Short mmCIF file of C-alpha atoms in Angstrom, two decimals:
data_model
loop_
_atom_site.label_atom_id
_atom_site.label_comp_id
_atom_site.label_asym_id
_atom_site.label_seq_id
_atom_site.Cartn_x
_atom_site.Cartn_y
_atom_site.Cartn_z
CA UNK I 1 -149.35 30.60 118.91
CA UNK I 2 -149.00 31.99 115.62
CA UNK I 3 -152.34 33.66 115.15
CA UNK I 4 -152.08 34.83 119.17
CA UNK I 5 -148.86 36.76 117.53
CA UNK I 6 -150.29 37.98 114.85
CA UNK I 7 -153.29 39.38 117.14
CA UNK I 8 -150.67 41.09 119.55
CA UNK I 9 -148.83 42.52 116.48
CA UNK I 10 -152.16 44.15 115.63
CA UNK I 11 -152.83 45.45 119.03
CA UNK I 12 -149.51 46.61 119.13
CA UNK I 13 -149.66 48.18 115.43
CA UNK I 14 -153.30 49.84 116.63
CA UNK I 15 -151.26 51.66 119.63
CA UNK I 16 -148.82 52.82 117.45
CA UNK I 17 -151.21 54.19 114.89
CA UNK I 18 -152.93 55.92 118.15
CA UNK I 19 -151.85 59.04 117.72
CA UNK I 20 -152.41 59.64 114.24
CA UNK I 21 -155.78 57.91 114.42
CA UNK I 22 -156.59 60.57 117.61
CA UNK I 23 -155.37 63.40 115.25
CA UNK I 24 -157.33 62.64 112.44
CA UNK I 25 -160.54 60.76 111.89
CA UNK I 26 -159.46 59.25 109.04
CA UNK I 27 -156.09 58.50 106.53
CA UNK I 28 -157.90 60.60 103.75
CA UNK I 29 -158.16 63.98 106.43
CA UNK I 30 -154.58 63.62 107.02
CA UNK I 31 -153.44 62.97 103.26
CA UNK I 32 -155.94 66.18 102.67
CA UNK I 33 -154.58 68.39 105.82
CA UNK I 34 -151.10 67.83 104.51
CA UNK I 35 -151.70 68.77 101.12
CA UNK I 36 -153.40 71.82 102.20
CA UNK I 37 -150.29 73.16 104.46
CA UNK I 38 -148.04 72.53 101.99
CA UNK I 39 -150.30 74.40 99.96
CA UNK I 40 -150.61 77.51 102.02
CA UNK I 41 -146.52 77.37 102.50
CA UNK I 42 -146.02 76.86 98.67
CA UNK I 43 -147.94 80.20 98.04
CA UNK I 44 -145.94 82.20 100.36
CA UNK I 45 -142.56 80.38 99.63
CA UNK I 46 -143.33 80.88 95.68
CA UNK I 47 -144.06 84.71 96.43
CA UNK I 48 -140.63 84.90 98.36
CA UNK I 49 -139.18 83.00 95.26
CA UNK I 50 -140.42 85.68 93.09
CA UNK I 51 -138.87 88.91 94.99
CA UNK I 52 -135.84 86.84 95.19
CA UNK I 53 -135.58 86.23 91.65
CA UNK I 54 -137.05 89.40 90.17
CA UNK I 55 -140.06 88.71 88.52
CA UNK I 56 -141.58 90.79 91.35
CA UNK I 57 -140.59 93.86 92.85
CA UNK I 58 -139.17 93.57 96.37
CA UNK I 59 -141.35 94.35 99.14
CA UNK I 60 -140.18 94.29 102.48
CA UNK I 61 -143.02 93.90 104.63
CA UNK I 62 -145.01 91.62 102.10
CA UNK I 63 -141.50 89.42 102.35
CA UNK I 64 -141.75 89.69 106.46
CA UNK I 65 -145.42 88.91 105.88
CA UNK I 66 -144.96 85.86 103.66
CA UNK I 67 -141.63 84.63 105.78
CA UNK I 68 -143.80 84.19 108.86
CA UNK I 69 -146.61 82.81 106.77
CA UNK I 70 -143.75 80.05 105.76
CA UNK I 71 -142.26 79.62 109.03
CA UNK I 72 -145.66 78.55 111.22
CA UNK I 73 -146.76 76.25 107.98
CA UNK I 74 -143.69 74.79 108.26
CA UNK I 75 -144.03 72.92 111.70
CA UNK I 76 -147.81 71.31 110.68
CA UNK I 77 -147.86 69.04 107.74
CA UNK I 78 -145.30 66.21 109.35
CA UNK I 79 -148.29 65.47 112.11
CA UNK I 80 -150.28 64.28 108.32
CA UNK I 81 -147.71 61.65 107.77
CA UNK I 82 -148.08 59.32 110.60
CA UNK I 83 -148.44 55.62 110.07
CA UNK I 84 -151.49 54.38 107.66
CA UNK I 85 -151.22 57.61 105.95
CA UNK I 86 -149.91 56.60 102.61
CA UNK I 87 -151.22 58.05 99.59
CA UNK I 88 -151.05 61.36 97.80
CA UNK I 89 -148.25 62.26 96.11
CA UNK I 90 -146.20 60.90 99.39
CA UNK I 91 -143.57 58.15 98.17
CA UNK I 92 -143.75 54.82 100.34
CA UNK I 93 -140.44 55.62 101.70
CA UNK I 94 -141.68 58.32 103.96
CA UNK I 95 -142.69 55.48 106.04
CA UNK I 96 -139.79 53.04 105.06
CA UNK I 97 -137.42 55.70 105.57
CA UNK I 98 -139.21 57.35 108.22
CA UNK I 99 -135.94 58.86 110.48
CA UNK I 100 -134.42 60.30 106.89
CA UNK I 101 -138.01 62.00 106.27
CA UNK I 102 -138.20 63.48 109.77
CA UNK I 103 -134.75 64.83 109.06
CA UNK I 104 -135.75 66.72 106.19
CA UNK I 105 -139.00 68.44 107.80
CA UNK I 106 -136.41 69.42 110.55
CA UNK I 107 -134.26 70.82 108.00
CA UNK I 108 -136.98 72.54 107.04
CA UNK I 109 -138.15 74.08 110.06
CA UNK I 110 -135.18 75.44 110.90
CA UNK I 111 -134.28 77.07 107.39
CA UNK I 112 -137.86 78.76 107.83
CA UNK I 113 -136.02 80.48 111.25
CA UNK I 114 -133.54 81.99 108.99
CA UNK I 115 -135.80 82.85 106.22
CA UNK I 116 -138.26 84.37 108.84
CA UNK I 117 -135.23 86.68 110.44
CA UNK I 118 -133.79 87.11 107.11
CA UNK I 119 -137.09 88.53 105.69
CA UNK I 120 -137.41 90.52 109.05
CA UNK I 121 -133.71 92.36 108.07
CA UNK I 122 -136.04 94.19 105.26
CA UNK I 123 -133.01 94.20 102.21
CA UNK I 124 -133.44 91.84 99.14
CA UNK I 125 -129.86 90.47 99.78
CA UNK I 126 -130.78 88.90 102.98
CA UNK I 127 -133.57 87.37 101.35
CA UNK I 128 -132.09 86.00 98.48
CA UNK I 129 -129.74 83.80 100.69
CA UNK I 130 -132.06 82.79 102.84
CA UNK I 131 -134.35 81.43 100.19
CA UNK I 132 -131.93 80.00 98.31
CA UNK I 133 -131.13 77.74 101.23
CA UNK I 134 -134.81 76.33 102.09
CA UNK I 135 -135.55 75.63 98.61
CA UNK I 136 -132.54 73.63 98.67
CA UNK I 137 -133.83 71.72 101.59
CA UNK I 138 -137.76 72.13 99.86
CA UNK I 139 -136.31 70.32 96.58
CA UNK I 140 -133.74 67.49 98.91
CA UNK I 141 -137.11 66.21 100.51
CA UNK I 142 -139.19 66.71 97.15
CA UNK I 143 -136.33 64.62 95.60
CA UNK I 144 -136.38 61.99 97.85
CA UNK I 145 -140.07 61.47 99.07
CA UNK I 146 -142.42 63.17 96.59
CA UNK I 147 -143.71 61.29 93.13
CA UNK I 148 -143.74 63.88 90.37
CA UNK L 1 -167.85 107.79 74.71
CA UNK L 2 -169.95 104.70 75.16
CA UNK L 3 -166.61 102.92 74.34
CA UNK L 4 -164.47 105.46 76.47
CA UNK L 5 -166.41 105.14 79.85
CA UNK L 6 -166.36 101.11 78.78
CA UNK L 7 -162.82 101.22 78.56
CA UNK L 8 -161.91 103.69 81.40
CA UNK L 9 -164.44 101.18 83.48
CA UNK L 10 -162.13 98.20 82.18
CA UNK L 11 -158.83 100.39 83.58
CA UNK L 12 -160.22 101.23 86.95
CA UNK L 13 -160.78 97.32 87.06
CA UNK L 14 -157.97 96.54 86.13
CA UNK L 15 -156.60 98.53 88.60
CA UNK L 16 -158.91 97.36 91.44
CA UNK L 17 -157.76 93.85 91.00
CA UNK L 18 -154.00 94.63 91.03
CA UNK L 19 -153.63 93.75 94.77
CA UNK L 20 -155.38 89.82 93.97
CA UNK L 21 -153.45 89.56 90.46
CA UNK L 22 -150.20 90.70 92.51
CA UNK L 23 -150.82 88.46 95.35
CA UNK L 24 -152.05 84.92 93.45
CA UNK L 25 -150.43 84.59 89.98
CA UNK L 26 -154.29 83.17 88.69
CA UNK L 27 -157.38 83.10 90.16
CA UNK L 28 -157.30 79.25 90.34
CA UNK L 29 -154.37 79.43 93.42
CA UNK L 30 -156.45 81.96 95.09
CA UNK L 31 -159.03 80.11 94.99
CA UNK L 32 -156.50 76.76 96.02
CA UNK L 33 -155.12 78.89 98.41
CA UNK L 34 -158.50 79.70 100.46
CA UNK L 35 -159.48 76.00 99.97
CA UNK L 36 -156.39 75.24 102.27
CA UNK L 37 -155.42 77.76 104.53
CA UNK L 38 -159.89 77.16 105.09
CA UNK L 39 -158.88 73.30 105.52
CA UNK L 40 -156.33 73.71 108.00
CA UNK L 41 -158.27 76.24 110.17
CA UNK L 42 -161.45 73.05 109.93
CA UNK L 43 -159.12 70.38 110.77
CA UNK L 44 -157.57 72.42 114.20
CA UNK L 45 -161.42 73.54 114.70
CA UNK L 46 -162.82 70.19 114.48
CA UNK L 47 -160.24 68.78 117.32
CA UNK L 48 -161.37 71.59 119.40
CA UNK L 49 -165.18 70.76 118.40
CA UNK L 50 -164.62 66.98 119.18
CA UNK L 51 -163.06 68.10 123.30
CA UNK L 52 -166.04 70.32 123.23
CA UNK L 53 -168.64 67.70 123.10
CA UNK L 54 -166.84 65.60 124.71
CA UNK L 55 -166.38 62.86 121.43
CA UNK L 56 -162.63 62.59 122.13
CA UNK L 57 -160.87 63.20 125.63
CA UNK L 58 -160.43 66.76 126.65
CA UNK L 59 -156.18 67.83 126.33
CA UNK L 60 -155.40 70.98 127.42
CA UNK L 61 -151.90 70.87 125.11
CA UNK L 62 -153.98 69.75 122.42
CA UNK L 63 -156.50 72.44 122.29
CA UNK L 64 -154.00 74.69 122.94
CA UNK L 65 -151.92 73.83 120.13
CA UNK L 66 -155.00 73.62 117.51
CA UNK L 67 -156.27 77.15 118.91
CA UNK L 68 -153.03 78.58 118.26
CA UNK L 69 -153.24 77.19 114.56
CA UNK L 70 -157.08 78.54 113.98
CA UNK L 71 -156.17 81.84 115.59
CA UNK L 72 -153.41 82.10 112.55
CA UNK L 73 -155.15 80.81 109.97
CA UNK L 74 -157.72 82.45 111.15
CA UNK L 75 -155.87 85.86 109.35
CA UNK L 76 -155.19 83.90 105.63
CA UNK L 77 -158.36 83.39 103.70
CA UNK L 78 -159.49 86.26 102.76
CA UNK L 79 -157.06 87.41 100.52
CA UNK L 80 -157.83 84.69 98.26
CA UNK L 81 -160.83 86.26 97.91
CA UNK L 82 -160.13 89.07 95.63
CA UNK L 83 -161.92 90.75 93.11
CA UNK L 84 -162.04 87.94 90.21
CA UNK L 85 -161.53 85.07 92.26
CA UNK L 86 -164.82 83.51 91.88
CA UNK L 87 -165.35 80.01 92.07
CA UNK L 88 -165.16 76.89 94.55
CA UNK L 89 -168.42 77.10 96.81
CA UNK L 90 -168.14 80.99 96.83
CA UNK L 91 -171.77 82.80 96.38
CA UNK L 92 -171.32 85.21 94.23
CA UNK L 93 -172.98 87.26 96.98
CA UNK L 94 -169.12 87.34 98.31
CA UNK L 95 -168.29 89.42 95.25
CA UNK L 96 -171.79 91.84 95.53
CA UNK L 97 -172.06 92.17 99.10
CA UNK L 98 -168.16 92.37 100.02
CA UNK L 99 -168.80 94.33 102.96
CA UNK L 100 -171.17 92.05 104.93
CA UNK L 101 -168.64 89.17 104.29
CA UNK L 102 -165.52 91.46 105.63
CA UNK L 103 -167.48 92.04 108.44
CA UNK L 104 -167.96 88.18 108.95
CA UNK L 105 -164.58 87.78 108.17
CA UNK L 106 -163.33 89.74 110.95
CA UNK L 107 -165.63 88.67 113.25
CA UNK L 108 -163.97 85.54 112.94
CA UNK L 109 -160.71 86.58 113.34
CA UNK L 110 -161.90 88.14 116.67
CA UNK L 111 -163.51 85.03 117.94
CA UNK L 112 -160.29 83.19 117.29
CA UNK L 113 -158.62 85.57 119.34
CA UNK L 114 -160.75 84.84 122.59
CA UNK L 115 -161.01 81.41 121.67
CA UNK L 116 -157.04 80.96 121.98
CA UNK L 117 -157.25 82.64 124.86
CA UNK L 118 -159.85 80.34 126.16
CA UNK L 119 -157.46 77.30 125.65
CA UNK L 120 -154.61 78.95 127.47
CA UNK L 121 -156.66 78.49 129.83
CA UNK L 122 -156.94 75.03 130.39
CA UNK L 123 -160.05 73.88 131.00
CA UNK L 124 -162.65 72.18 129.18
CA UNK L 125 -165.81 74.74 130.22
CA UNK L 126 -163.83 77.82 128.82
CA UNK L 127 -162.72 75.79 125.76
CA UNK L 128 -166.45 75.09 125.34
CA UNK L 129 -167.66 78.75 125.61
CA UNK L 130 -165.56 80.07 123.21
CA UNK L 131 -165.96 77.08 120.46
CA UNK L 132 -169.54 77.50 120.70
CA UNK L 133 -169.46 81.20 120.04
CA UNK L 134 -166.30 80.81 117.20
CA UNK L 135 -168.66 77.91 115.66
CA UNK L 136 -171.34 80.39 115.30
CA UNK L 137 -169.41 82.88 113.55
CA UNK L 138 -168.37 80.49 111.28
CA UNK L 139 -172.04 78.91 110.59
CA UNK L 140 -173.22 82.74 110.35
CA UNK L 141 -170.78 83.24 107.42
CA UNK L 142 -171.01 79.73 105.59
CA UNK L 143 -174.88 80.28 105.53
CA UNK L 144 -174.68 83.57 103.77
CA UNK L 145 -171.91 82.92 101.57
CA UNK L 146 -171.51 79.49 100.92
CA UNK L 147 -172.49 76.76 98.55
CA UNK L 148 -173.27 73.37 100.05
#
């Protein structure tokens, strides 16, 4: 009985993993297409933080530019966490935690809203609040789920 | 006036690589940055490539959705290609013959347009049409311009 429960646990684990597994041929592709969004939001979120801060002069429609840049990347790298995806700079609690992680990516996505209509306003101002409050949900997440 | 012309060369560099330099804060994160946004567009194009041939079940919300994402990244690389941004499996022939690989790039970018189009449509013989021709863009450019 035991090992017939430990077989349906596995068949039942193997369905749950389906739809990562259909998504990506392999743990490494999603720990690798995660990275790589984050990577393409980081740039335009870090050239955002850079009007917003001064180091660079403000430019309205590189902002608007950037801004939508942010807000498409910022739906795509959850789909890179699913289940047997472990690895990276990803803490173990993504998974352990999984419904607290979700709520942070959601956070995210809607912050990038504002930031995208913010940027869209064309004034520095705008910006500057609108940053300010999705790198505080950026850093919340980072905080909680990302190993330095 | 050796040394003039060398230096007046040097300034009209300098100036010529202002949009890069003011874009990517080193030529490593362009280079990071092409590496990704690149990734992403493979991943979306490799689901699409996998309904195509028929190695995974066609999904017309599926293709959709990863169309949508290679039609936008489709837009990204390039600028991490800028003058002094050598590196990665670039050929230098990027750098010397910057025209043909504009013209690739675009080329691309045009193919991803009909190609999201084709998925809208929602069936697997359109999807296949415009994957092969999008795949062939691609192959044209990584056989020019890119190290294996």
């Amino acid at each position: 009985m035991k090992v017939i429960s430990i077989l349906a646990l596995a068949a039942f684990s193997a369905t749950l993993s389906l739809p990562a597994a259909a998504q990506f041929a392999k743990a490494e592709d999603a720990i690798h297409y995660r990275q790589a969004a984050l990577a393409v939001m980081g740039e335009h979120f870090g050239r955002l933080g850079a009007m917003s801060k001064g180091a660079v002069p403000f430019d309205a429609k590189s902002a608007q530019d950037s801004a939508e840049v942010v807000l498409f990347m910022s739906k795509l790298p959850w789909a890179g966490f699913g289940p047997g995806t472990e690895g990276g700079k990803a803490k173990p609690s993504i998974w352990t935690e999984n419904a607290k992680f979700k709520d942070h990516a959601s956070k995210l996505e809607g912050e990038a809203v504002k930031l995208a209509a913010a940027a869209k306003q064309g004034d520095l101002a705008s910006l500057k609040a609108a940053f300010g409050a999705t790198a505080g949900s950026c850093k919340a997440c980072h905080d909680s789920f990302r190993n330095r």
